[in-house]
């Protein structure tokens, strides 16, 4: 993976993690809380990078993209990233060379 310059990371993502609160009836209410701001790049491959998923008993295409940020521990499949009004569910996050410089996040755009 080529070294990225700081100028390439011009998008500001909000990192959110889930918070669960009991609803008093044995269930939970889940919302996402803002944890940190991350600067990174957003790479959206062509239409071939779309994946199918079931939403409300119907098939829907979801765009899978790649987000590259500075290394940060604790980002996993429960986290999500927000870019303005766009929300991305984290599918995976990996350190490509093991040197804790970059974090490559594969994410799926969530449609409201």
XYZ file of C-alpha atoms in Angstrom:
112
model
C 0.000 0.000 0.000
C 1.452 3.369 -1.004
C 2.060 5.974 1.683
C -0.684 8.603 1.673
C 0.001 12.279 2.155
C -1.864 14.269 4.773
C -3.591 16.290 2.031
C -5.313 13.187 0.688
C -7.114 12.673 3.996
C -9.431 15.601 3.608
C -12.735 14.064 4.670
C -13.757 14.370 8.315
C -15.541 11.282 9.623
C -17.312 11.015 12.967
C -16.634 7.684 14.671
C -19.681 6.343 16.510
C -20.054 3.320 18.775
C -23.296 1.686 19.940
C -24.719 2.431 23.374
C -27.442 0.181 24.764
C -29.878 1.321 27.469
C -32.494 -0.915 29.082
C -36.060 -0.067 28.082
C -37.632 -1.310 31.326
C -39.405 -4.205 29.619
C -36.451 -6.563 29.279
C -35.199 -5.196 25.979
C -32.710 -2.540 25.025
C -32.752 0.725 23.152
C -29.670 1.143 20.990
C -28.283 4.412 19.727
C -24.849 5.440 18.524
C -22.709 7.927 20.429
C -20.011 10.133 18.900
C -16.543 9.027 20.060
C -13.993 10.854 17.908
C -13.325 12.639 14.630
C -11.115 10.935 12.049
C -9.606 12.399 8.892
C -9.458 9.993 5.978
C -10.081 9.160 2.361
C -13.223 7.637 0.909
C -12.748 5.299 -2.025
C -15.866 4.037 -3.757
C -15.086 1.354 -6.327
C -17.348 0.897 -9.337
C -20.735 -0.793 -9.379
C -19.055 -4.190 -9.063
C -18.381 -3.402 -5.390
C -22.052 -3.459 -4.477
C -23.458 -6.184 -2.272
C -26.988 -7.458 -1.895
C -28.724 -7.431 1.468
C -32.216 -8.068 2.771
C -34.063 -5.035 4.127
C -37.700 -5.296 5.206
C -38.082 -8.581 3.304
C -36.812 -7.178 0.008
C -33.460 -7.308 -1.764
C -31.500 -4.090 -1.833
C -28.098 -3.184 -3.238
C -25.647 -1.694 -0.767
C -22.477 0.066 -1.839
C -19.302 -1.205 -0.227
C -16.479 1.317 0.041
C -13.011 1.653 1.501
C -12.034 4.298 4.054
C -8.380 4.881 4.963
C -7.529 6.768 8.172
C -4.653 6.997 10.630
C -4.407 3.922 12.844
C -6.778 3.864 15.794
C -7.491 0.832 17.977
C -11.029 -0.175 18.901
C -12.790 0.144 15.556
C -14.739 -3.051 14.879
C -17.905 -4.356 13.223
C -20.132 -2.643 15.797
C -18.757 0.817 14.970
C -19.962 3.143 12.285
C -18.650 6.254 10.572
C -20.633 9.338 9.653
C -19.718 11.748 6.862
C -22.242 14.568 6.956
C -25.604 12.874 6.445
C -24.048 9.680 5.064
C -23.601 6.745 7.466
C -21.198 3.823 6.925
C -21.419 0.563 8.879
C -17.969 -0.909 9.484
C -17.598 -4.404 8.037
C -13.905 -4.815 8.808
C -10.893 -2.765 9.881
C -7.282 -3.821 9.403
C -3.770 -2.465 9.726
C -2.345 -3.268 6.265
C 1.347 -3.507 7.173
C 1.255 -4.038 10.959
C 3.095 -0.782 11.669
C 0.114 1.061 13.175
C 0.290 3.905 10.672
C -2.847 3.376 8.605
C -6.179 1.698 9.161
C -8.097 0.380 6.155
C -11.818 0.151 6.869
C -14.203 -1.701 4.597
C -17.642 -0.213 5.150
C -21.136 -0.422 3.763
C -23.200 2.713 3.233
C -26.378 2.608 5.282
C -29.458 4.073 3.644
C -32.083 5.631 5.924
